[in-house]
Amino acid sequence: MREEVRAYFRAAVSRSRRFERREFHEFRRWLESTRNLVHLSVVLFVPLLVGLVTLVANATNLPFLLFPPLASGAYLLFAHPEERYSSPLRFVAGLTAGALCGWLAIELTSWLFYAGGPQSVHAPSVAFAMFLTGAATWAFGIEEPAAFSTALLAVVSDAPGFSYVLSIAVSSLLVAGMFVLWHRQVYRHRARYLYQSTKGDDHVLVPMRGEHADATAMLGARIAAAHDAGKVVLLDIVESTNEVATDGGRDMEVSTATKTHASHLEACAERIETSINVPCEVAVIERGTESPAKTALGAARESNCDLIVTPYEKSDGSTTAFVASLFRTDMDVIAHRSADGRTDWSRVLVSVRRASDVAHSMLDFACRLTGTSGNVSVCRCIDSASERRDAESMLAGLVETASERIETRVAHESIEEFLADASTRQDLLMLGASAERSAVSRLLSPATFQRLHDIECDVAIVDRRYRPLEQE
């Protein structure tokens, strides 16, 4: 009985850990969207900052340290970290200038109109405070909407002299300092902390299939070569027994067909190592009862590969079972359709629909392929002009995570027409496999790569899947 209870408990713990790993993975994928990261930062940091200022206000003699525009200004900083009004200097200078202008307006109008001080809000004081604030922020280039709030607050709240200006400066400095710390240590380096594409996909398996397998092998090699620990494994599957021949020098009897395939792979591996300077291994597997896709997946795991780069295949107008099966595995996959057998790609266009881990992976792969001398562009096609601003913001959030210069393009036309025209000026078009869509959605509208017919450049279809944490 005790053994049964223990077994049940161990099974429950194991299921709980798998659930936690999956939930953690999904949460990390959710955070890979810059917009989601910014929203989470707003929810967490703005309340903490306002609470911190409250503690300081309670412990000091600066009663106006906590003032309403502080919360809205903090929100503006964290919610729009790259926009014009999200400069920490502008934030502090603008709020302080507004407070100073409000205090000066009170002092001057009191001296001019009423020596004993106003008994209520005085219209000339308000108007003069707004005038001074507008003139000062314009003259010094520190336009800050909240500056008018701090100026008006000084007039309507009977602010206690220059201490009001000092309290505004101190509180805004606290908020700006925390924003600078968050921006430099978290936001700028979010790719390092969150995006798995910058950490993996450096061991690449290439199934050598089709007419342009050598070109696909070179694509995989260039992706792997971007990391110091990169390597490439060229795989060929022949019909026979399950024996394996590798370049490790194992002593076994192999068929003539296997020797022929191995010889071809070794020649290709030598060319890759010479031109790309990345380690390249070969493996010839004589297929047994498993499907080619399962055989390739097993070979990838056996050789410790985390990415499969395979030639794209079509049969009767649709993706072959081999490629479709790889897209359904828990391995990252790139299906490469070569147009003319090219082996270098200096101009790459990445097509995205939304910010996601797949989008970040495609940008990472594109930058690996082009290096420092190439050109990477990322595009989004929209259906109406009202979508342009959101699309531009989404693309800006994507390219901010890359150290390379990336061009962004938003096109108001169908994606098929845009990509067909753009392909004449590109070496490679990269797009997602739309694997997250439901079966009904794919039935009603086929994936983008299945609707492209007039593309003149190479095409790379990227699919990323959930992997248990211990496999990452």
Short mmCIF file of C-alpha atoms in Angstrom, two decimals:
data_model
loop_
_atom_site.label_atom_id
_atom_site.label_comp_id
_atom_site.label_asym_id
_atom_site.label_seq_id
_atom_site.Cartn_x
_atom_site.Cartn_y
_atom_site.Cartn_z
CA MET A 1 0.00 0.00 0.00
CA ARG A 2 2.82 2.38 0.90
CA GLU A 3 4.56 1.70 -2.42
CA GLU A 4 1.37 2.53 -4.30
CA VAL A 5 1.00 5.78 -2.38
CA ARG A 6 4.62 6.68 -3.05
CA ALA A 7 4.25 5.87 -6.75
CA TYR A 8 1.09 7.99 -6.93
CA PHE A 9 2.85 10.84 -5.12
CA ARG A 10 5.89 10.67 -7.43
CA ALA A 11 3.60 10.67 -10.49
CA ALA A 12 1.71 13.68 -9.15
CA VAL A 13 4.95 15.56 -8.47
CA SER A 14 6.23 14.71 -11.96
CA ARG A 15 3.03 15.95 -13.60
CA SER A 16 3.18 19.11 -11.50
CA ARG A 17 6.76 19.80 -12.57
CA ARG A 18 5.92 19.25 -16.24
CA PHE A 19 2.99 21.63 -15.88
CA GLU A 20 5.20 24.23 -14.18
CA ARG A 21 7.86 23.94 -16.88
CA ARG A 22 5.28 24.32 -19.61
CA GLU A 23 3.65 27.30 -17.91
CA PHE A 24 7.05 28.91 -17.36
CA HIS A 25 7.90 28.37 -21.02
CA GLU A 26 4.59 29.88 -22.16
CA PHE A 27 5.08 32.86 -19.84
CA ARG A 28 8.56 33.42 -21.23
CA ARG A 29 7.20 33.25 -24.79
CA TRP A 30 4.54 35.80 -23.79
CA LEU A 31 7.26 38.09 -22.44
CA GLU A 32 9.15 37.86 -25.75
CA SER A 33 6.68 40.41 -27.07
CA THR A 34 8.11 43.87 -26.32
CA ARG A 35 4.59 45.19 -25.82
CA ASN A 36 3.84 42.57 -23.17
CA LEU A 37 7.14 43.25 -21.40
CA VAL A 38 6.38 46.98 -21.33
CA HIS A 39 2.85 46.42 -20.01
CA LEU A 40 4.14 44.13 -17.27
CA SER A 41 6.77 46.72 -16.34
CA VAL A 42 4.07 49.41 -16.07
CA VAL A 43 1.95 47.19 -13.82
CA LEU A 44 4.90 46.37 -11.55
CA PHE A 45 7.14 49.45 -11.49
CA VAL A 46 4.71 52.39 -11.48
CA PRO A 47 2.96 51.28 -8.25
CA LEU A 48 6.32 50.50 -6.63
CA LEU A 49 7.72 53.90 -7.58
CA VAL A 50 4.69 55.83 -6.34
CA GLY A 51 4.78 53.81 -3.13
CA LEU A 52 8.49 54.61 -2.72
CA VAL A 53 7.85 58.33 -3.19
CA THR A 54 5.06 58.12 -0.63
CA LEU A 55 7.48 56.63 1.91
CA VAL A 56 9.96 59.43 1.24
CA ALA A 57 7.21 62.06 1.50
CA ASN A 58 6.10 60.71 4.87
CA ALA A 59 9.68 60.76 6.15
CA THR A 60 10.53 64.32 5.02
CA ASN A 61 9.18 67.84 5.26
CA LEU A 62 8.40 68.08 1.55
CA PRO A 63 4.59 67.81 1.49
CA PHE A 64 4.33 68.10 -2.28
CA LEU A 65 6.74 65.24 -2.94
CA LEU A 66 3.70 63.13 -3.82
CA PHE A 67 1.71 64.92 -6.51
CA PRO A 68 -0.81 63.63 -9.14
CA PRO A 69 1.25 64.28 -12.31
CA LEU A 70 3.99 62.02 -10.93
CA ALA A 71 1.98 58.85 -11.56
CA SER A 72 0.97 59.83 -15.10
CA GLY A 73 4.54 60.88 -15.90
CA ALA A 74 5.92 57.59 -14.59
CA TYR A 75 3.39 55.70 -16.70
CA LEU A 76 4.43 57.66 -19.79
CA LEU A 77 8.09 56.79 -19.23
CA PHE A 78 7.60 53.05 -18.81
CA ALA A 79 4.76 52.59 -21.31
CA HIS A 80 6.58 54.34 -24.16
CA PRO A 81 10.30 53.92 -23.40
CA GLU A 82 11.52 54.84 -26.90
CA GLU A 83 9.20 57.72 -27.76
CA ARG A 84 9.91 61.44 -27.76
CA TYR A 85 8.40 62.28 -24.39
CA SER A 86 10.05 59.36 -22.60
CA SER A 87 13.38 61.08 -22.04
CA PRO A 88 14.36 61.07 -18.33
CA LEU A 89 16.03 64.46 -18.75
CA ARG A 90 12.94 65.93 -20.39
CA PHE A 91 10.79 64.40 -17.66
CA VAL A 92 12.74 65.91 -14.77
CA ALA A 93 13.46 69.24 -16.44
CA GLY A 94 9.88 69.65 -17.68
CA LEU A 95 8.21 68.93 -14.33
CA THR A 96 10.68 71.09 -12.43
CA ALA A 97 10.33 73.95 -14.93
CA GLY A 98 6.55 73.78 -14.64
CA ALA A 99 6.73 73.92 -10.83
CA LEU A 100 9.19 76.82 -11.00
CA CYS A 101 6.96 78.73 -13.43
CA GLY A 102 3.92 78.19 -11.21
CA TRP A 103 5.79 79.45 -8.16
CA LEU A 104 7.11 82.49 -10.05
CA ALA A 105 3.62 83.27 -11.31
CA ILE A 106 2.28 83.30 -7.75
CA GLU A 107 5.11 85.51 -6.53
CA LEU A 108 4.84 88.02 -9.37
CA THR A 109 1.05 88.32 -9.45
CA SER A 110 0.96 88.61 -5.66
CA TRP A 111 3.45 91.47 -5.81
CA LEU A 112 1.59 93.19 -8.66
CA PHE A 113 -2.08 92.66 -7.74
CA TYR A 114 -2.48 91.80 -4.06
CA ALA A 115 0.10 92.23 -1.39
CA GLY A 116 -1.74 90.15 1.21
CA GLY A 117 -2.04 87.09 -0.99
CA PRO A 118 -5.12 85.87 -2.90
CA GLN A 119 -8.14 84.53 -1.07
CA SER A 120 -9.02 82.19 -3.98
CA VAL A 121 -7.54 81.00 -7.24
CA HIS A 122 -6.62 84.13 -9.14
CA ALA A 123 -7.16 84.10 -12.92
CA PRO A 124 -4.08 86.23 -13.74
CA SER A 125 -1.89 83.84 -11.71
CA VAL A 126 -3.21 80.82 -13.61
CA ALA A 127 -2.88 82.48 -17.01
CA PHE A 128 0.60 83.77 -16.22
CA ALA A 129 1.71 80.34 -14.96
CA MET A 130 0.52 78.67 -18.17
CA PHE A 131 2.25 81.34 -20.28
CA LEU A 132 5.55 81.00 -18.45
CA THR A 133 5.42 77.20 -18.66
CA GLY A 134 4.70 77.18 -22.39
CA ALA A 135 7.45 79.71 -23.09
CA ALA A 136 10.04 77.96 -20.89
CA THR A 137 9.45 74.43 -22.16
CA TRP A 138 9.44 75.65 -25.76
CA ALA A 139 12.56 77.79 -25.37
CA PHE A 140 14.60 75.05 -23.70
CA GLY A 141 13.24 72.16 -25.80
CA ILE A 142 11.82 70.33 -22.79
CA GLU A 143 8.18 70.05 -23.83
CA GLU A 144 6.55 67.92 -21.16
CA PRO A 145 2.73 67.77 -20.93
CA ALA A 146 2.83 67.20 -17.16
CA ALA A 147 4.77 70.47 -16.74
CA PHE A 148 1.49 72.36 -17.11
CA SER A 149 0.02 70.21 -14.34
CA THR A 150 2.81 71.05 -11.91
CA ALA A 151 2.49 74.75 -12.79
CA LEU A 152 -1.26 74.73 -12.22
CA LEU A 153 -0.90 72.71 -9.03
CA ALA A 154 1.35 75.41 -7.60
CA VAL A 155 -1.39 78.02 -8.15
CA VAL A 156 -4.50 76.13 -7.05
CA SER A 157 -2.91 74.37 -4.02
CA ASP A 158 -1.25 77.43 -2.44
CA ALA A 159 2.18 75.74 -2.70
CA PRO A 160 4.55 76.55 0.20
CA GLY A 161 7.15 78.63 -1.59
CA PHE A 162 10.29 77.31 -3.21
CA SER A 163 10.08 74.05 -1.23
CA TYR A 164 7.35 73.06 -3.68
CA VAL A 165 9.77 73.35 -6.60
CA LEU A 166 12.37 71.39 -4.65
CA SER A 167 9.91 68.58 -3.86
CA ILE A 168 8.90 68.29 -7.52
CA ALA A 169 12.57 68.05 -8.56
CA VAL A 170 13.37 65.37 -5.95
CA SER A 171 10.35 63.17 -6.73
CA SER A 172 10.86 63.38 -10.49
CA LEU A 173 14.55 62.51 -10.03
CA LEU A 174 13.56 59.38 -8.07
CA VAL A 175 11.24 58.22 -10.83
CA ALA A 176 13.67 59.10 -13.62
CA GLY A 177 16.52 57.30 -11.85
CA MET A 178 14.51 54.09 -11.53
CA PHE A 179 13.47 54.37 -15.17
CA VAL A 180 17.09 54.76 -16.33
CA LEU A 181 18.11 51.73 -14.27
CA TRP A 182 15.24 49.63 -15.71
CA HIS A 183 15.91 50.81 -19.26
CA ARG A 184 19.66 50.11 -19.17
CA GLN A 185 19.63 46.85 -17.24
CA VAL A 186 16.37 45.23 -18.38
CA TYR A 187 14.79 46.82 -21.45
CA ARG A 188 17.92 47.24 -23.56
CA HIS A 189 19.08 43.70 -22.80
CA ARG A 190 15.72 41.94 -23.04
CA ALA A 191 16.97 39.85 -25.95
CA ARG A 192 19.74 38.43 -23.75
CA TYR A 193 17.36 37.56 -20.93
CA LEU A 194 14.23 36.48 -22.78
CA TYR A 195 14.72 35.49 -26.39
CA GLN A 196 15.85 31.91 -26.75
CA SER A 197 16.85 32.53 -30.37
CA THR A 198 20.00 34.31 -29.14
CA LYS A 199 21.03 31.32 -27.03
CA GLY A 200 20.44 28.20 -29.11
CA ASP A 201 20.07 26.87 -32.63
CA ASP A 202 23.82 26.55 -33.10
CA HIS A 203 23.92 22.77 -33.71
CA VAL A 204 22.24 22.24 -37.05
CA LEU A 205 21.13 19.01 -38.74
CA VAL A 206 20.63 19.16 -42.52
CA PRO A 207 18.78 16.28 -44.23
CA MET A 208 20.38 16.11 -47.68
CA ARG A 209 17.32 15.76 -49.91
CA GLY A 210 16.37 17.19 -53.28
CA GLU A 211 18.09 19.03 -56.08
CA HIS A 212 19.54 21.90 -54.02
CA ALA A 213 20.54 20.05 -50.85
CA ASP A 214 24.06 21.51 -51.00
CA ALA A 215 22.62 25.05 -50.95
CA THR A 216 20.46 24.18 -47.94
CA ALA A 217 23.51 22.72 -46.21
CA MET A 218 25.33 26.02 -46.75
CA LEU A 219 22.35 27.91 -45.30
CA GLY A 220 22.45 25.74 -42.19
CA ALA A 221 26.22 26.16 -41.95
CA ARG A 222 26.04 29.96 -42.08
CA ILE A 223 23.42 29.96 -39.31
CA ALA A 224 25.55 27.65 -37.14
CA ALA A 225 28.77 29.57 -37.84
CA ALA A 226 27.39 32.71 -36.16
CA HIS A 227 28.00 31.06 -32.77
CA ASP A 228 31.40 29.90 -31.53
CA ALA A 229 29.96 26.52 -30.49
CA GLY A 230 28.25 25.95 -33.84
CA LYS A 231 28.42 22.74 -35.82
CA VAL A 232 26.63 21.13 -38.77
CA VAL A 233 25.59 17.52 -39.28
CA LEU A 234 24.78 16.42 -42.85
CA LEU A 235 22.30 13.55 -42.87
CA ASP A 236 21.39 11.14 -45.66
CA ILE A 237 18.83 8.35 -45.33
CA VAL A 238 19.08 5.27 -47.55
CA GLU A 239 16.77 2.29 -47.88
CA SER A 240 18.31 -0.71 -46.17
CA THR A 241 19.00 -1.82 -42.60
CA ASN A 242 19.26 0.37 -39.53
CA GLU A 243 23.08 0.42 -39.52
CA VAL A 244 24.71 3.83 -39.21
CA ALA A 245 27.91 5.03 -40.83
CA THR A 246 29.49 8.25 -39.55
CA ASP A 247 32.75 10.05 -39.97
CA GLY A 248 33.72 8.89 -36.49
CA GLY A 249 35.44 5.86 -37.99
CA ARG A 250 33.25 3.06 -36.62
CA ASP A 251 34.33 -0.36 -37.90
CA MET A 252 31.28 -2.06 -39.52
CA GLU A 253 30.06 -3.55 -42.73
CA VAL A 254 28.05 -1.11 -44.82
CA SER A 255 26.37 -1.34 -48.17
CA THR A 256 27.76 0.09 -51.40
CA ALA A 257 24.90 2.62 -51.49
CA THR A 258 25.77 3.79 -48.00
CA LYS A 259 29.44 4.24 -48.95
CA THR A 260 28.44 6.23 -52.03
CA HIS A 261 26.16 8.55 -50.03
CA ALA A 262 28.78 8.96 -47.30
CA SER A 263 31.40 9.90 -49.88
CA HIS A 264 29.15 12.62 -51.31
CA LEU A 265 28.40 14.00 -47.84
CA GLU A 266 32.07 14.06 -46.89
CA ALA A 267 32.89 16.07 -50.01
CA CYS A 268 30.12 18.54 -49.16
CA ALA A 269 31.29 18.72 -45.53
CA GLU A 270 34.83 19.53 -46.68
CA ARG A 271 33.56 22.40 -48.83
CA ILE A 272 31.55 23.78 -45.89
CA GLU A 273 34.47 23.60 -43.46
CA THR A 274 36.77 25.27 -45.98
CA SER A 275 34.44 28.14 -46.92
CA ILE A 276 32.50 28.73 -43.69
CA ASN A 277 35.01 27.52 -41.08
CA VAL A 278 32.47 25.62 -39.02
CA PRO A 279 32.82 21.97 -37.89
CA CYS A 280 30.83 19.65 -40.14
CA GLU A 281 29.99 16.00 -39.52
CA VAL A 282 28.23 13.49 -41.78
CA ALA A 283 25.83 10.67 -41.01
CA VAL A 284 24.25 8.11 -43.32
CA ILE A 285 21.36 6.18 -41.80
CA GLU A 286 20.00 3.10 -43.50
CA ARG A 287 16.30 3.48 -42.89
CA GLY A 288 14.33 0.82 -41.05
CA THR A 289 10.61 0.82 -40.29
CA GLU A 290 10.41 4.43 -39.12
CA SER A 291 9.32 7.29 -41.35
CA PRO A 292 12.07 9.55 -42.76
CA ALA A 293 10.92 12.41 -40.50
CA LYS A 294 11.20 10.28 -37.34
CA THR A 295 14.58 9.02 -38.51
CA ALA A 296 15.79 12.60 -39.03
CA LEU A 297 14.42 13.67 -35.64
CA GLY A 298 16.18 10.75 -33.95
CA ALA A 299 19.44 11.63 -35.69
CA ALA A 300 19.09 15.25 -34.54
CA ARG A 301 18.69 14.20 -30.93
CA GLU A 302 21.49 11.65 -31.19
CA SER A 303 23.90 14.31 -32.49
CA ASN A 304 22.68 16.92 -29.97
CA CYS A 305 21.26 19.26 -32.63
CA ASP A 306 18.66 21.88 -31.71
CA LEU A 307 17.75 23.00 -35.24
CA ILE A 308 16.85 21.12 -38.42
CA VAL A 309 17.38 22.94 -41.72
CA THR A 310 15.78 20.91 -44.50
CA PRO A 311 15.10 21.48 -48.18
CA TYR A 312 11.45 22.40 -48.76
CA GLU A 313 9.47 19.79 -50.69
CA LYS A 314 6.10 19.89 -52.41
CA SER A 315 3.96 17.12 -53.83
CA ASP A 316 0.69 17.66 -55.72
CA GLY A 317 0.70 21.33 -54.76
CA SER A 318 1.11 20.83 -50.99
CA THR A 319 3.91 20.29 -48.50
CA THR A 320 5.26 16.74 -48.47
CA ALA A 321 4.71 14.46 -45.49
CA PHE A 322 8.41 14.69 -44.58
CA VAL A 323 8.44 18.48 -44.12
CA ALA A 324 4.94 18.57 -42.59
CA SER A 325 5.96 15.92 -40.06
CA LEU A 326 9.06 17.89 -39.06
CA PHE A 327 6.86 20.95 -38.49
CA ARG A 328 4.81 18.89 -36.02
CA THR A 329 7.80 17.81 -33.90
CA ASP A 330 9.28 19.50 -30.83
CA MET A 331 12.35 20.63 -32.80
CA ASP A 332 13.04 24.03 -34.34
CA VAL A 333 12.83 23.66 -38.13
CA ILE A 334 13.71 25.78 -41.16
CA ALA A 335 12.44 24.58 -44.53
CA HIS A 336 14.55 26.13 -47.30
CA ARG A 337 13.30 26.49 -50.87
CA SER A 338 16.23 27.32 -53.11
CA ALA A 339 15.52 29.23 -56.31
CA ASP A 340 18.84 28.80 -58.10
CA GLY A 341 21.23 27.04 -55.73
CA ARG A 342 22.81 30.20 -54.29
CA THR A 343 25.02 29.72 -51.23
CA ASP A 344 25.25 33.26 -49.82
CA TRP A 345 22.50 35.61 -48.74
CA SER A 346 23.35 39.26 -48.17
CA ARG A 347 19.83 40.69 -48.56
CA VAL A 348 17.13 39.09 -46.41
CA LEU A 349 13.50 40.17 -46.02
CA VAL A 350 11.60 38.91 -42.95
CA SER A 351 7.80 38.92 -43.09
CA VAL A 352 5.99 38.98 -39.74
CA ARG A 353 2.38 39.17 -38.60
CA ARG A 354 2.96 39.90 -34.92
CA ALA A 355 5.68 40.10 -32.30
CA SER A 356 6.45 36.55 -31.15
CA ASP A 357 9.28 34.16 -30.46
CA VAL A 358 9.11 33.05 -34.11
CA ALA A 359 9.51 36.66 -35.26
CA HIS A 360 12.54 37.16 -33.03
CA SER A 361 14.02 33.88 -34.26
CA MET A 362 13.62 34.90 -37.88
CA LEU A 363 15.37 38.22 -37.25
CA ASP A 364 18.17 36.40 -35.45
CA PHE A 365 18.60 33.91 -38.32
CA ALA A 366 18.51 36.73 -40.88
CA CYS A 367 21.23 38.66 -39.04
CA ARG A 368 23.36 35.51 -38.79
CA LEU A 369 23.09 34.97 -42.55
CA THR A 370 23.86 38.54 -43.62
CA GLY A 371 26.59 39.27 -41.08
CA THR A 372 27.78 42.84 -40.63
CA SER A 373 27.91 43.73 -44.32
CA GLY A 374 24.48 42.55 -45.43
CA ASN A 375 21.02 44.09 -45.26
CA VAL A 376 18.04 42.83 -43.25
CA SER A 377 14.52 44.19 -43.67
CA VAL A 378 11.38 43.29 -41.74
CA CYS A 379 7.92 43.93 -43.15
CA ARG A 380 4.26 43.78 -42.15
CA CYS A 381 1.38 43.93 -44.62
CA ILE A 382 -1.82 45.62 -43.42
CA ASP A 383 -5.39 45.65 -44.72
CA SER A 384 -6.29 49.25 -43.82
CA ALA A 385 -4.51 52.52 -43.13
CA SER A 386 -5.82 52.50 -39.54
CA GLU A 387 -3.51 49.55 -38.79
CA ARG A 388 -0.34 51.39 -39.81
CA ARG A 389 0.54 52.94 -36.44
CA ASP A 390 0.17 49.65 -34.55
CA ALA A 391 2.18 47.83 -37.22
CA GLU A 392 4.99 50.40 -37.11
CA SER A 393 5.10 50.22 -33.31
CA MET A 394 5.22 46.42 -33.40
CA LEU A 395 8.08 46.38 -35.92
CA ALA A 396 9.98 49.01 -33.94
CA GLY A 397 9.74 46.83 -30.84
CA LEU A 398 11.09 43.85 -32.78
CA VAL A 399 14.14 45.54 -34.29
CA GLU A 400 15.11 47.27 -31.03
CA THR A 401 16.33 43.92 -29.71
CA ALA A 402 18.89 43.50 -32.50
CA SER A 403 22.33 45.09 -32.49
CA GLU A 404 22.35 45.29 -36.31
CA ARG A 405 20.60 47.99 -38.31
CA ILE A 406 17.30 46.62 -39.63
CA GLU A 407 14.96 48.38 -42.02
CA THR A 408 11.22 48.28 -41.23
CA ARG A 409 8.49 48.43 -43.87
CA VAL A 410 4.71 48.57 -43.56
CA ALA A 411 2.85 47.88 -46.81
CA HIS A 412 -0.83 48.56 -47.45
CA GLU A 413 -1.38 45.73 -49.94
CA SER A 414 -1.84 41.99 -50.04
CA ILE A 415 1.10 40.03 -48.74
CA GLU A 416 1.30 37.90 -51.90
CA GLU A 417 1.66 40.96 -54.15
CA PHE A 418 4.09 42.74 -51.85
CA LEU A 419 6.39 39.75 -51.40
CA ALA A 420 6.32 38.89 -55.10
CA ASP A 421 7.48 42.41 -55.95
CA ALA A 422 10.02 42.60 -53.11
CA SER A 423 11.54 39.21 -53.96
CA THR A 424 13.14 40.66 -57.10
CA ARG A 425 15.42 42.74 -54.86
CA GLN A 426 16.16 40.12 -52.18
CA ASP A 427 18.30 37.00 -51.86
CA LEU A 428 16.09 35.33 -49.26
CA LEU A 429 12.55 35.73 -47.97
CA MET A 430 11.94 34.46 -44.44
CA LEU A 431 8.49 33.84 -42.96
CA GLY A 432 6.79 31.79 -40.26
CA ALA A 433 5.15 28.43 -40.75
CA SER A 434 1.87 29.53 -39.07
CA ALA A 435 2.00 26.36 -37.01
CA GLU A 436 0.03 27.91 -34.13
CA ARG A 437 -3.09 28.32 -36.25
CA SER A 438 -5.99 25.94 -35.83
CA ALA A 439 -6.88 23.31 -38.42
CA VAL A 440 -10.06 25.24 -39.30
CA SER A 441 -8.10 28.45 -39.80
CA ARG A 442 -5.58 26.71 -42.08
CA LEU A 443 -8.44 25.13 -44.03
CA LEU A 444 -10.15 28.49 -44.61
CA SER A 445 -6.92 30.32 -45.40
CA PRO A 446 -3.75 28.38 -46.27
CA ALA A 447 -0.44 29.44 -44.73
CA THR A 448 1.28 32.38 -46.42
CA PHE A 449 4.14 30.27 -47.81
CA GLN A 450 1.60 28.01 -49.52
CA ARG A 451 0.05 31.00 -51.33
CA LEU A 452 3.33 32.34 -52.77
CA HIS A 453 3.82 31.46 -56.43
CA ASP A 454 5.81 34.27 -58.07
CA ILE A 455 8.71 34.54 -55.66
CA GLU A 456 12.05 34.94 -57.47
CA CYS A 457 14.38 34.55 -54.47
CA ASP A 458 15.02 31.79 -51.95
CA VAL A 459 12.38 31.18 -49.26
CA ALA A 460 12.98 30.01 -45.68
CA ILE A 461 10.01 28.86 -43.60
CA VAL A 462 10.68 28.95 -39.86
CA ASP A 463 8.85 26.87 -37.28
CA ARG A 464 9.53 26.98 -33.54
CA ARG A 465 7.98 24.53 -31.12
CA TYR A 466 7.67 24.01 -27.39
CA ARG A 467 10.57 22.07 -25.93
CA PRO A 468 10.72 20.77 -22.37
CA LEU A 469 13.06 22.82 -20.22
CA GLU A 470 15.61 20.02 -19.85
CA GLN A 471 16.00 19.90 -23.66
CA GLU A 472 16.66 23.63 -24.03
#
